[in-house]
Backbone as a printed PyTorch tensor [residue, N CA C, xyz], in Angstrom:
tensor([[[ 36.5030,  61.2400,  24.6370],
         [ 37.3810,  60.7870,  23.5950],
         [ 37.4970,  59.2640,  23.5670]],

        [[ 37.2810,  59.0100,  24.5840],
         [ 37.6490,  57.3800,  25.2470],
         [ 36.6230,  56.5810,  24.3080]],

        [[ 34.9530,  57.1610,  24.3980],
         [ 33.7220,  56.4810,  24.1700],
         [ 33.9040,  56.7510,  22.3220]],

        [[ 34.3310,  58.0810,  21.6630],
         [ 34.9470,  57.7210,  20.4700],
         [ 35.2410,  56.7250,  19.9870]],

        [[ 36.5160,  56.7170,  20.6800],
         [ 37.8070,  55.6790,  20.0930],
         [ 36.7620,  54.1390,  20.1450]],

        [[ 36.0250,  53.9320,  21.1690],
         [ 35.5960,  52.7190,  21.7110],
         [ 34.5940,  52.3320,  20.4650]],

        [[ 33.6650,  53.4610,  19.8140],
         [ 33.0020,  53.1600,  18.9560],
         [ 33.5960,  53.4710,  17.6030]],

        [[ 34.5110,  53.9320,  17.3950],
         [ 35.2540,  53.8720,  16.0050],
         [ 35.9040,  52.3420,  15.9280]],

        [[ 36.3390,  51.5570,  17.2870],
         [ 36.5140,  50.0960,  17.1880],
         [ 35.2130,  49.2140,  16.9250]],

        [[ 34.2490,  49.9190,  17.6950],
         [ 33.4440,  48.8730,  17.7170],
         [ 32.6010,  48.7890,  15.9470]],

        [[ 32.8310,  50.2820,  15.5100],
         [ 32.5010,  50.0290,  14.1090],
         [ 33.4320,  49.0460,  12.9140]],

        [[ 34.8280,  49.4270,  13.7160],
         [ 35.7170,  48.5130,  12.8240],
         [ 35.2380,  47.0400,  12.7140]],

        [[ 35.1080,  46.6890,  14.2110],
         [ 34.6920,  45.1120,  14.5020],
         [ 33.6390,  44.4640,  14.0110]],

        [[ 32.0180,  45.8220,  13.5290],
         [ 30.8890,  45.2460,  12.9550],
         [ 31.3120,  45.4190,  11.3710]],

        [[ 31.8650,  45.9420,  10.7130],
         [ 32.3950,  46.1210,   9.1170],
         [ 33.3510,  44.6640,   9.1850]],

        [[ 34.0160,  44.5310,   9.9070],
         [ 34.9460,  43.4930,  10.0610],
         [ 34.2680,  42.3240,   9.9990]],

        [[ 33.4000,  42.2090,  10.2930],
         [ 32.3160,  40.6410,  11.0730],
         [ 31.4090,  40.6680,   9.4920]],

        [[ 30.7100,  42.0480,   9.2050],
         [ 29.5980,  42.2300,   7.8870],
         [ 30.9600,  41.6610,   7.1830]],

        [[ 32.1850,  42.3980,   6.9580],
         [ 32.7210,  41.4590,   5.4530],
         [ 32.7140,  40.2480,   5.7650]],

        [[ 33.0900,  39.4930,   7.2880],
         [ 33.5560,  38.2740,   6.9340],
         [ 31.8160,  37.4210,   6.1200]],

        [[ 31.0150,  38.4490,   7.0050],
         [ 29.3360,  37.3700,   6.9480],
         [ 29.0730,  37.4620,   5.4110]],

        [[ 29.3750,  38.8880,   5.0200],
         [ 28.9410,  38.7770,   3.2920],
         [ 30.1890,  38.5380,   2.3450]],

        [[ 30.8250,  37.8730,   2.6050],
         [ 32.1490,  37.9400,   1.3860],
         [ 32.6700,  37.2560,   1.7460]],

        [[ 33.5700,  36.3330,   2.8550],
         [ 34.3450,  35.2640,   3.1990],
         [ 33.7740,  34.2050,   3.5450]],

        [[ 32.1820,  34.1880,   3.7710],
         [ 31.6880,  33.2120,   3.7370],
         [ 30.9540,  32.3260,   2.5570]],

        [[ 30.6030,  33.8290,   1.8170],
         [ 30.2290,  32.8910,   0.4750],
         [ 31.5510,  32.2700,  -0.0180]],

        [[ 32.4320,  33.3630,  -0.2170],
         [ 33.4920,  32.4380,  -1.1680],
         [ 33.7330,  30.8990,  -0.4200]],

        [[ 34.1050,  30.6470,   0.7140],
         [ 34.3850,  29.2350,   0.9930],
         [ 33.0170,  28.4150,   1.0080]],

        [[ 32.3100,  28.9480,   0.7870],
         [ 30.9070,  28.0630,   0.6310],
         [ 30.6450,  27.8100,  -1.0040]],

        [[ 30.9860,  28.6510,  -1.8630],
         [ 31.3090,  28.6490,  -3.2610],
         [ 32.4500,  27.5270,  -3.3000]],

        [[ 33.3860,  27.8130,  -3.3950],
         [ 34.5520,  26.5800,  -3.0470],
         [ 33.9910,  25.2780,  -2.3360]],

        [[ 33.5500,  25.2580,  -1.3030],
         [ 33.0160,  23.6870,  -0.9080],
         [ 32.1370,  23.3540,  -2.2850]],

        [[ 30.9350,  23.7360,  -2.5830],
         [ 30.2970,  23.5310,  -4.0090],
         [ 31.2200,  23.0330,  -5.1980]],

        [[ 32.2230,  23.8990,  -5.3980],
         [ 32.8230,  23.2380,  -6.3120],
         [ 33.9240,  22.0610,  -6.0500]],

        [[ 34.4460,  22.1490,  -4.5800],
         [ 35.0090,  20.8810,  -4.0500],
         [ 34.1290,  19.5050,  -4.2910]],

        [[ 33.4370,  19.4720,  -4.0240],
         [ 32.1080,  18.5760,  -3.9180],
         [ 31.3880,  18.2050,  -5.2910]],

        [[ 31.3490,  19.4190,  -6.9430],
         [ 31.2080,  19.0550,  -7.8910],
         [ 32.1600,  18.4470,  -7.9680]],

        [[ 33.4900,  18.8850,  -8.3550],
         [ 34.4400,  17.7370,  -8.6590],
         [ 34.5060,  16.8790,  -7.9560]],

        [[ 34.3500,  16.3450,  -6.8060],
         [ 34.4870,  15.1520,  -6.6940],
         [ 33.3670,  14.0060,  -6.6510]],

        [[ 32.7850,  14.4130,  -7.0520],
         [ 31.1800,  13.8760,  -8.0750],
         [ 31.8240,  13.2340,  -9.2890]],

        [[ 32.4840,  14.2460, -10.0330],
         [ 33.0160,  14.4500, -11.5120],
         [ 34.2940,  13.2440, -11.3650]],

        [[ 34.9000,  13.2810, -10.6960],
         [ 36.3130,  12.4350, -10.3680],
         [ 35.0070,  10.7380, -10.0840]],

        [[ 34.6000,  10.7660,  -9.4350],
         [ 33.9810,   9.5450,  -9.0350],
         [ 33.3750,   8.9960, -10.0340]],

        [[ 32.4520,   9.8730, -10.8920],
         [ 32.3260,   9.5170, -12.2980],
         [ 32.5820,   8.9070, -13.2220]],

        [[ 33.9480,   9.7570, -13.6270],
         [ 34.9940,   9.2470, -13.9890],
         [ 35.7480,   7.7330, -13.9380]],

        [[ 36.2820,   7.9920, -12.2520],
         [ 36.3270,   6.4400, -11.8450],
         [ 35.4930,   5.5130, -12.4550]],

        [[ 34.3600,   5.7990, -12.2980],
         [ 33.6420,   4.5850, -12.6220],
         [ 33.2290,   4.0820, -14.2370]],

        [[ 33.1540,   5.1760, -15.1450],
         [ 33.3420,   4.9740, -16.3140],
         [ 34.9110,   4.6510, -16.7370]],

        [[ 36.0160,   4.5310, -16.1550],
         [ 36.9120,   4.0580, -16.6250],
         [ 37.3910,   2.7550, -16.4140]],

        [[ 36.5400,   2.5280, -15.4600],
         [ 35.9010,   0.6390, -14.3290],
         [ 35.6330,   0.4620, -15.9750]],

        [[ 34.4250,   1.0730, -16.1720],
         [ 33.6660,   0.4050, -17.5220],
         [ 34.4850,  -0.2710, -18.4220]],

        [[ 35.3600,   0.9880, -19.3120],
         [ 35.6930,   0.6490, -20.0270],
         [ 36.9620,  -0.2260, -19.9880]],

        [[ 37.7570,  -0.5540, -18.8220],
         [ 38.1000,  -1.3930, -18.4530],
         [ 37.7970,  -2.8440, -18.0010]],

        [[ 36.6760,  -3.2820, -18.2090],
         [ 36.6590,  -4.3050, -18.4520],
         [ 35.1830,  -4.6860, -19.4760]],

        [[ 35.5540,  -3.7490, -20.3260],
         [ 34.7740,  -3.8550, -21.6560],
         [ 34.7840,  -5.2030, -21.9670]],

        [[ 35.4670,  -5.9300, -22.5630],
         [ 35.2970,  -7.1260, -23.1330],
         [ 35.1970,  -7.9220, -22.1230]],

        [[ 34.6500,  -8.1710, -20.9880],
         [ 34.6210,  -9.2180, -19.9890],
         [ 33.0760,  -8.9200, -19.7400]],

        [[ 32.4240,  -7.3730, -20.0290],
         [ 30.6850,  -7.1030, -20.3500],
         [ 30.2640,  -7.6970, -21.9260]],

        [[ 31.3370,  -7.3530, -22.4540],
         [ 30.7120,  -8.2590, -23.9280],
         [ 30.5060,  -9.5900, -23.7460]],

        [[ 31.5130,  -9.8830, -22.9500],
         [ 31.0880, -11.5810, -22.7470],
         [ 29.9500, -12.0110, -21.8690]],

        [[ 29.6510, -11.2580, -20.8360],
         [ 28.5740, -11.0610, -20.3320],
         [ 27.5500, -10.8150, -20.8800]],

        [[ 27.4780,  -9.7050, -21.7900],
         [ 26.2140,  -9.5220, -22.6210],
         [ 25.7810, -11.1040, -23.0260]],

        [[ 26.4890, -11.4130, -23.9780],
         [ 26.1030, -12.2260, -24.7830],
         [ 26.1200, -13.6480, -24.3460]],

        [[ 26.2570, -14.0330, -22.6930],
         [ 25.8070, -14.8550, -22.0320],
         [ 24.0000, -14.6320, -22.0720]],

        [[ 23.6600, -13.1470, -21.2080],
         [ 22.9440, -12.9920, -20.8120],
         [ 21.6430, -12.8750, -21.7620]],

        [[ 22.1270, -12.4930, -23.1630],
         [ 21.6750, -12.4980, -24.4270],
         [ 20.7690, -13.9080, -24.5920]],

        [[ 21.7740, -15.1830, -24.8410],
         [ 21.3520, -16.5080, -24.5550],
         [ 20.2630, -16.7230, -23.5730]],

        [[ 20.8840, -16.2230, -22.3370],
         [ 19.3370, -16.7920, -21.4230],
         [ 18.3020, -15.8320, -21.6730]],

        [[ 18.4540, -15.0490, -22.1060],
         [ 16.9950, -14.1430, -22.6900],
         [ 16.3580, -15.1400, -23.5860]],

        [[ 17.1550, -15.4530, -25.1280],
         [ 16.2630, -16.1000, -26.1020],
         [ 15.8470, -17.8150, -24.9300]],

        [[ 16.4810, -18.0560, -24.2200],
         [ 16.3080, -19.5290, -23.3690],
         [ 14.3330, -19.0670, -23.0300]],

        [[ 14.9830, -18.1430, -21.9380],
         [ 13.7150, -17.6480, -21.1810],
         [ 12.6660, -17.5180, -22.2430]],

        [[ 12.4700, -16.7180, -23.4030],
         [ 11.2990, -16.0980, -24.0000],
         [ 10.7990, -17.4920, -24.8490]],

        [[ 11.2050, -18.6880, -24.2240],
         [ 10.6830, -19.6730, -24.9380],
         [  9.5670, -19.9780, -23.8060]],

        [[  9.6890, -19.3940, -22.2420],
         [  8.5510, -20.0230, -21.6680],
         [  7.3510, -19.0240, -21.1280]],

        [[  7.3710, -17.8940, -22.3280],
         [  6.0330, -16.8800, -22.4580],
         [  5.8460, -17.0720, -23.8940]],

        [[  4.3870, -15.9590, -23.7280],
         [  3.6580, -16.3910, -25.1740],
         [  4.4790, -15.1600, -25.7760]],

        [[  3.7220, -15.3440, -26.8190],
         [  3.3580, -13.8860, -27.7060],
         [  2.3410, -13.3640, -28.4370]],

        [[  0.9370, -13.1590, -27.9060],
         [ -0.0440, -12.8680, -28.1660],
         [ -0.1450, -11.1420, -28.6750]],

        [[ -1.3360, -10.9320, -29.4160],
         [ -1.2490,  -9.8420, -30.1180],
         [ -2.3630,  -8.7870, -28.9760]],

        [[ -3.2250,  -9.9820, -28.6910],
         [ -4.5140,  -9.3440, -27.6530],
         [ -4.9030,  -9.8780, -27.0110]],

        [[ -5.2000,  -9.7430, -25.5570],
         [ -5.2720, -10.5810, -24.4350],
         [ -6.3040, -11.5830, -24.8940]],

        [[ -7.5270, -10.7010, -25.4530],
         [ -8.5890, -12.0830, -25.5770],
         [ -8.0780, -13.3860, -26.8090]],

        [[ -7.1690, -13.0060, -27.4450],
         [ -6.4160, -14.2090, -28.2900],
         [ -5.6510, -14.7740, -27.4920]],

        [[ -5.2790, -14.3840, -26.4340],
         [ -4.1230, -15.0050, -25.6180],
         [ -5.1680, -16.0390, -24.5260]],

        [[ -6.6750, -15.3680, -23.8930],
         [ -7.3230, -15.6830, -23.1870],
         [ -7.9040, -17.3720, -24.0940]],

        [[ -8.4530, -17.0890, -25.5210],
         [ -9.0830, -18.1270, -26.0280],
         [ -7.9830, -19.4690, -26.3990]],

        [[ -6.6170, -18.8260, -26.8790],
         [ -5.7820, -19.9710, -26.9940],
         [ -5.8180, -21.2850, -25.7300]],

        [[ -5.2180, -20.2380, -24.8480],
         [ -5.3300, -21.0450, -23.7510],
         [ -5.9800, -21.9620, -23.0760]],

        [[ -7.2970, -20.8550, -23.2240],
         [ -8.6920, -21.8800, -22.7840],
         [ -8.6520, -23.3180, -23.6580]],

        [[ -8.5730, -23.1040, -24.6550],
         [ -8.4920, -24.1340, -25.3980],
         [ -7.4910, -25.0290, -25.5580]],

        [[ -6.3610, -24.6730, -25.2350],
         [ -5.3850, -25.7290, -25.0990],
         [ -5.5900, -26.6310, -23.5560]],

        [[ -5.9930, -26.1410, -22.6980],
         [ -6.5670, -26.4480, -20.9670],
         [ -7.9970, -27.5320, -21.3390]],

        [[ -8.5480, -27.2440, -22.0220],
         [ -9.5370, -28.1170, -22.5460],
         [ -9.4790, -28.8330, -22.8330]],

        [[ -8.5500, -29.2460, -23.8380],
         [ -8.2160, -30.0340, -25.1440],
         [ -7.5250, -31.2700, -24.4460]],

        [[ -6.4960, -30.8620, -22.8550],
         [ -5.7500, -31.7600, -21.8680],
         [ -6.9340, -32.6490, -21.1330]],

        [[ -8.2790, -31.3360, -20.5210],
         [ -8.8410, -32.4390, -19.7350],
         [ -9.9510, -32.8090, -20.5980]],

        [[-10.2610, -32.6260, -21.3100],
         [-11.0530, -33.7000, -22.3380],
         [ -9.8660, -35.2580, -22.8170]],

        [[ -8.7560, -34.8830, -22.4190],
         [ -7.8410, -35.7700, -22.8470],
         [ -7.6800, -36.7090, -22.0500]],

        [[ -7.8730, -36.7750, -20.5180],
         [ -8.0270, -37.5330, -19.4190],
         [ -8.8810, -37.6320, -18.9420]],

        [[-10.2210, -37.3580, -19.1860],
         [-11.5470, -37.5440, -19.1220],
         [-11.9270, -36.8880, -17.8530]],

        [[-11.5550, -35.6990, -17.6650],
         [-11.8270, -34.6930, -16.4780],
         [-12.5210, -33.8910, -17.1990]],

        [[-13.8540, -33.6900, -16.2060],
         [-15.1430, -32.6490, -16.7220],
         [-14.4360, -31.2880, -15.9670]],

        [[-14.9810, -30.5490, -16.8630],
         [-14.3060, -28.9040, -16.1980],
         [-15.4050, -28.2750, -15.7860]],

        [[-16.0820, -27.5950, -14.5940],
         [-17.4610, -27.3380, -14.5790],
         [-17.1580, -25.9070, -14.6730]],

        [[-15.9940, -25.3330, -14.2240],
         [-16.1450, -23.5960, -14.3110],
         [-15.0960, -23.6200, -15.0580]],

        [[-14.6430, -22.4670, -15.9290],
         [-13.4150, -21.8040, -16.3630],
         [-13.7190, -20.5780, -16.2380]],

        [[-12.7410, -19.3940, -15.3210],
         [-13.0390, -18.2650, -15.2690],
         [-11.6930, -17.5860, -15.1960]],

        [[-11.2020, -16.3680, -15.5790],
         [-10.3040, -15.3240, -15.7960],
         [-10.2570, -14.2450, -14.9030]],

        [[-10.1510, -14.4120, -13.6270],
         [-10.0490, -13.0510, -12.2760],
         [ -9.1710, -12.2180, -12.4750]],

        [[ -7.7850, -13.0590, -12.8240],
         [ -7.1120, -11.5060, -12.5730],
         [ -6.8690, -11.3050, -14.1030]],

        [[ -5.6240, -10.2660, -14.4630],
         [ -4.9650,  -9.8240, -15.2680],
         [ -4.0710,  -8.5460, -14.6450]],

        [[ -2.8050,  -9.2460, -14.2540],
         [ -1.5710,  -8.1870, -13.3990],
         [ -0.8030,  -7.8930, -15.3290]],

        [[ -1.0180,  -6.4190, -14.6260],
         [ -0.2230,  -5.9370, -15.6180],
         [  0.7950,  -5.3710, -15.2700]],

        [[  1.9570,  -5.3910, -16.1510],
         [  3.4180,  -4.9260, -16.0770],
         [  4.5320,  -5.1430, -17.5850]],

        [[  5.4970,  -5.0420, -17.0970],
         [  6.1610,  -5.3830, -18.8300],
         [  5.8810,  -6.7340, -18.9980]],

        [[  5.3640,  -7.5140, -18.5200],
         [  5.1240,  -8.5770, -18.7730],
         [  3.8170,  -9.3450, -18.4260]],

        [[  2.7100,  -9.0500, -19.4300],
         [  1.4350,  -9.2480, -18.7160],
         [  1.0990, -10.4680, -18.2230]],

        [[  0.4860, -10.7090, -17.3950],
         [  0.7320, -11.9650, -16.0470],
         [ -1.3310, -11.9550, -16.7880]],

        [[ -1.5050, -13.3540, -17.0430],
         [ -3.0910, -13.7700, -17.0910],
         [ -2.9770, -14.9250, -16.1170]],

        [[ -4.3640, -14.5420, -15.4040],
         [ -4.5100, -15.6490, -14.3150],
         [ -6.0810, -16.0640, -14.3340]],

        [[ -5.8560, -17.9460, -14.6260],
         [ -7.1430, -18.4590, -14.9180],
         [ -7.2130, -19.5430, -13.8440]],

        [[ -8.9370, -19.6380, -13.3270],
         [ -9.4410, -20.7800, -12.3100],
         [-10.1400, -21.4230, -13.0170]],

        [[ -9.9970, -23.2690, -12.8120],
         [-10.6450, -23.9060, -13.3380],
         [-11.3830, -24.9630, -12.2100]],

        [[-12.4480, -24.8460, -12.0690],
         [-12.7080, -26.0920, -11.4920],
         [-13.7800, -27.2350, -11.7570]],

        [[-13.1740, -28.3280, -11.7500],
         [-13.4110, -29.7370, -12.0820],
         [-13.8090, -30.7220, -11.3250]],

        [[-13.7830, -31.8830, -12.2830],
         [-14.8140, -33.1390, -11.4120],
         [-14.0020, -34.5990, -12.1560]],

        [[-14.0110, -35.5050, -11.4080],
         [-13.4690, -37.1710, -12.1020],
         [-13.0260, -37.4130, -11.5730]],

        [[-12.3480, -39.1180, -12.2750],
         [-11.7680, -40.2730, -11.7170],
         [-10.5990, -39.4610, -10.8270]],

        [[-10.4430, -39.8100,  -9.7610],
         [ -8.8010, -39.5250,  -9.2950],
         [ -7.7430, -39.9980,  -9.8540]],

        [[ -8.3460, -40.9230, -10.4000],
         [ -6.4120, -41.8390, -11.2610],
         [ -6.5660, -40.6530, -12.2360]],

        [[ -7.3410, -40.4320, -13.1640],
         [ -7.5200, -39.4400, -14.3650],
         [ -6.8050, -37.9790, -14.0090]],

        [[ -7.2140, -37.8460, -12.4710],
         [ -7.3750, -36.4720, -12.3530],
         [ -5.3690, -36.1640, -12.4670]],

        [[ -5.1040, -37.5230, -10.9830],
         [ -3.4780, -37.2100, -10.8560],
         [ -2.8020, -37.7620, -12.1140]],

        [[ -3.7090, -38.3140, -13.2460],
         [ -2.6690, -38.3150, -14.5250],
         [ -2.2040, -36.3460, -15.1830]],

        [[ -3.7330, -36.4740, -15.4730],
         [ -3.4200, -35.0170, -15.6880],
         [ -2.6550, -34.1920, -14.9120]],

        [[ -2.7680, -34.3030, -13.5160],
         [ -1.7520, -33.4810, -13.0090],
         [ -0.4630, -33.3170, -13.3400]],

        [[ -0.2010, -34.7880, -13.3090],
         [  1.0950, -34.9720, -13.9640],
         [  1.5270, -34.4840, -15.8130]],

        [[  0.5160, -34.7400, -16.4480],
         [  0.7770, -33.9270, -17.4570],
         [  1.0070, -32.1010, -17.9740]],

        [[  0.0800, -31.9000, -17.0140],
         [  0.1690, -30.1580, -16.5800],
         [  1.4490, -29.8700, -16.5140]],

        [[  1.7870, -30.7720, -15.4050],
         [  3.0800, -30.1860, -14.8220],
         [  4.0230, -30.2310, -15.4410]],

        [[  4.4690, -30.9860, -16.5580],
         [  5.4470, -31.0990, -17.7250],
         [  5.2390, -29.9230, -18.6100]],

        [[  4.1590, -28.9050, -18.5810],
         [  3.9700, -27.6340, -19.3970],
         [  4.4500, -26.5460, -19.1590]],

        [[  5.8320, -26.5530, -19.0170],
         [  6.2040, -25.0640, -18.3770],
         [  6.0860, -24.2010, -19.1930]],

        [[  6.4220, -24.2900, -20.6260],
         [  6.1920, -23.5350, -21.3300],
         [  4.3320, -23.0370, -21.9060]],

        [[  3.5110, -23.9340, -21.8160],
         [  2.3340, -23.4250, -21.5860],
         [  1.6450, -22.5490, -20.3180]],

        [[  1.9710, -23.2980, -18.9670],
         [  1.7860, -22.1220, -18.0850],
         [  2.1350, -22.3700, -17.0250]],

        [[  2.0810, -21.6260, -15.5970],
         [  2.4850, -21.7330, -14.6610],
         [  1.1240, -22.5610, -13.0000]],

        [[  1.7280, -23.6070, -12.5890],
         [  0.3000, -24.2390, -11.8620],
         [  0.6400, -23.2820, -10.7450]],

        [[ -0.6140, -22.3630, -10.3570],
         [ -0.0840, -21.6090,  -8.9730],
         [ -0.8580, -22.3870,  -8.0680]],

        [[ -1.9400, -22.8450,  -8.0470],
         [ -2.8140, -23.6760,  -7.1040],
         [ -3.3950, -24.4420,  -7.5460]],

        [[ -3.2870, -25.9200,  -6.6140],
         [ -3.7010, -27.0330,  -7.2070],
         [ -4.5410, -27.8090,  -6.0490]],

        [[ -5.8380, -27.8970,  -5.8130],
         [ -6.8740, -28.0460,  -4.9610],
         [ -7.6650, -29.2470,  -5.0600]],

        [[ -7.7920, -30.5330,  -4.3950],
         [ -8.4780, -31.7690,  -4.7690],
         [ -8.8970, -32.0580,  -3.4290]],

        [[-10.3730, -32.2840,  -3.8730],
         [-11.3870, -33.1370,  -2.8570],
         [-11.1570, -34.5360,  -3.2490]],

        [[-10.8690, -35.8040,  -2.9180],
         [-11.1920, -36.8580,  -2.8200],
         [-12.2970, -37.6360,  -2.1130]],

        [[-13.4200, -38.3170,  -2.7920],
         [-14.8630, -38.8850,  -1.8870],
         [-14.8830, -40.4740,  -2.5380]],

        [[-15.4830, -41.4290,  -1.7020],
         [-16.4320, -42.4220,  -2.3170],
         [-14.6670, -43.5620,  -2.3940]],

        [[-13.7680, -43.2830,  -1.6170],
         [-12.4120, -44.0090,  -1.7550],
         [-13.0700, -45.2560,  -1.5150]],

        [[-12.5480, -46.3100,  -2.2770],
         [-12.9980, -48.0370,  -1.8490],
         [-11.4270, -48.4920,  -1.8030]],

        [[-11.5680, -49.7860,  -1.8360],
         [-10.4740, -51.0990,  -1.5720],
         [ -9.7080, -51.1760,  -2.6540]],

        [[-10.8270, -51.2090,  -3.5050],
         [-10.4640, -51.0720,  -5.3460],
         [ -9.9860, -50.0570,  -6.2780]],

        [[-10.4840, -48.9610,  -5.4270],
         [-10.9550, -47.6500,  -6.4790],
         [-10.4510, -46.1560,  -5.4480]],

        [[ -9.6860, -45.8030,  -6.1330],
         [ -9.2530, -44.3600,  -5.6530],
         [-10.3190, -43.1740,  -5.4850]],

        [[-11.5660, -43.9470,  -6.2330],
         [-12.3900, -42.7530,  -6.1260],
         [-12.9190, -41.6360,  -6.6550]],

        [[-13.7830, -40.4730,  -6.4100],
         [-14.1960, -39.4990,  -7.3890],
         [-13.0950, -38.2480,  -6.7850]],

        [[-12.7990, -37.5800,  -7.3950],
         [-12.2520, -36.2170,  -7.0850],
         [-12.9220, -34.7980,  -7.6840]],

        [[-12.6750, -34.0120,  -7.0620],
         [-13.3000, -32.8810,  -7.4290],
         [-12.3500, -31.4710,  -7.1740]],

        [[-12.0540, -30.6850,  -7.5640],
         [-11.1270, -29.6640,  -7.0890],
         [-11.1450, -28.3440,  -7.6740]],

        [[ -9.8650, -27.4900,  -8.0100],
         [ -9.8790, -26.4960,  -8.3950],
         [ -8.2730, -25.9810,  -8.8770]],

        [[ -8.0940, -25.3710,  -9.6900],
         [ -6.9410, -25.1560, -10.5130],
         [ -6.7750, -23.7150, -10.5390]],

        [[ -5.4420, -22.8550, -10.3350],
         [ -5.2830, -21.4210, -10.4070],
         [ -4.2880, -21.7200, -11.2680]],

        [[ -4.0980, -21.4110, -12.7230],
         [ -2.4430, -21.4960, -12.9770],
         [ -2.3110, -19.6560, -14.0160]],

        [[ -1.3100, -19.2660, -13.9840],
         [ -0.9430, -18.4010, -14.5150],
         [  0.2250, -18.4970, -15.9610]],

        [[ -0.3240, -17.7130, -17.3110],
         [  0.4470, -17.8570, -18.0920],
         [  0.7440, -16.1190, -18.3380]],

        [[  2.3840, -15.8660, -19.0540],
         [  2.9470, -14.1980, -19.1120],
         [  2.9930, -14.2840, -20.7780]],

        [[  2.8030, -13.1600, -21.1140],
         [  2.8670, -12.3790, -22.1410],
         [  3.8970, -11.3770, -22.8230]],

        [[  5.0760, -11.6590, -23.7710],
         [  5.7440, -10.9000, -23.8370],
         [  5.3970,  -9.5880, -24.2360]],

        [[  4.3120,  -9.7160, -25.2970],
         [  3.7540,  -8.6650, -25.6430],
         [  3.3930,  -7.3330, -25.1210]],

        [[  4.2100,  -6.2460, -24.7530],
         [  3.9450,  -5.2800, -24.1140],
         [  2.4640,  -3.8130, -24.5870]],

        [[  2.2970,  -4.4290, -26.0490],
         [  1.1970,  -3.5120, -26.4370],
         [ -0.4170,  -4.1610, -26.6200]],

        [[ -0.8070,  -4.8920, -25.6110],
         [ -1.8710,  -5.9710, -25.2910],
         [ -3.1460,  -4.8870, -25.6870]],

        [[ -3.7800,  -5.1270, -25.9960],
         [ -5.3760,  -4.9880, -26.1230],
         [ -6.1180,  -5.4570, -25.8230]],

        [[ -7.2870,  -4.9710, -25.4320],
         [ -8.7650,  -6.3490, -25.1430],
         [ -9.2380,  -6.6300, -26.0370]],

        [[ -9.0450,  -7.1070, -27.3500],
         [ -9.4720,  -6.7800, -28.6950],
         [-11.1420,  -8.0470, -28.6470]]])
């Protein structure tokens, strides 16, 4: 009777344990889930009411930030197709050292980084007077809005008493593209 009773408990105790495993555990595990959505939802909240609380202090912000946009898009192009963007250039880079009497012996186009803002990157390398050469340098460098000097490379030979000499070097500069629908046209 004893071993009965012992297993009519011990059945109580495994029905007892199965409800808690299938039924008292989901529900508080259901409940944490939704503890935890809402307070997702509450944090949310919070923070869209941040927003709209200081709405007009983002308008004023916007339209700071507005300004330095049109500032900025004055020192990229806006080309329709890279190779119009490629020939402008070339030709405006030309047009400088034909202007200071620097021979250009290579012009070449290695890279092209693309992104929302296409990045063209041109090497030039040259030959002349050194006074000529560091005029031009100096004129380059007043072009921010034409392009960016990333490397600027000079041999100096033949220095006298008189004369600064011949130079010879090499030029990396990079110009960006607002144009996000570029072609190789």
């Amino acid at each position: 009777m004893s071993t009965l009773r012992n297993r009519k408990n011990l059945l109580l105790v495994v029905a007892l344990l199965a409800a808690i495993r299938f039924i008292v555990v989901p529900v508080f595990d259901w409940q944490q889930e939704n503890i935890d959505d809402i307070t997702a939802k509450a944090t949310r909240l919070n923070k869209a009411e941040n927003v709209i609380a200081r709405k007009e202090t983002l308008a004023v912000s916007l339209t700071d930030v507005e300004k330095i946009n049109e500032r900025t898009k004055t020192l990229y192009h806006s080309f329709s197709s890279t190779n119009e963007m490629k020939l402008s250039l070339q030709q405006q880079v030309e047009k400088k050292f034909s202007q200071h009497k620097v021979k250009i012996k290579n012009f070449t186009w290695p890279n092209e980084l693309e992104g929302d803002i296409k990045e063209l990157r041109a090497k030039i390398f040259f030959e002349g007077d050194t006074n000529d050469i560091a005029l031009l340098h100096m004129d380059l460098s007043d072009q921010a809005t034409f392009f960016n000097i990333v490397e600027w490379t000079i041999y100096i030979r033949r220095m006298k008493e008189n004369s600064l000499g011949e130079a010879s070097g090499s030029l990396v500069f990079s110009a960006y593209n607002l144009s996000t629908n570029l072609e190789a046209k």
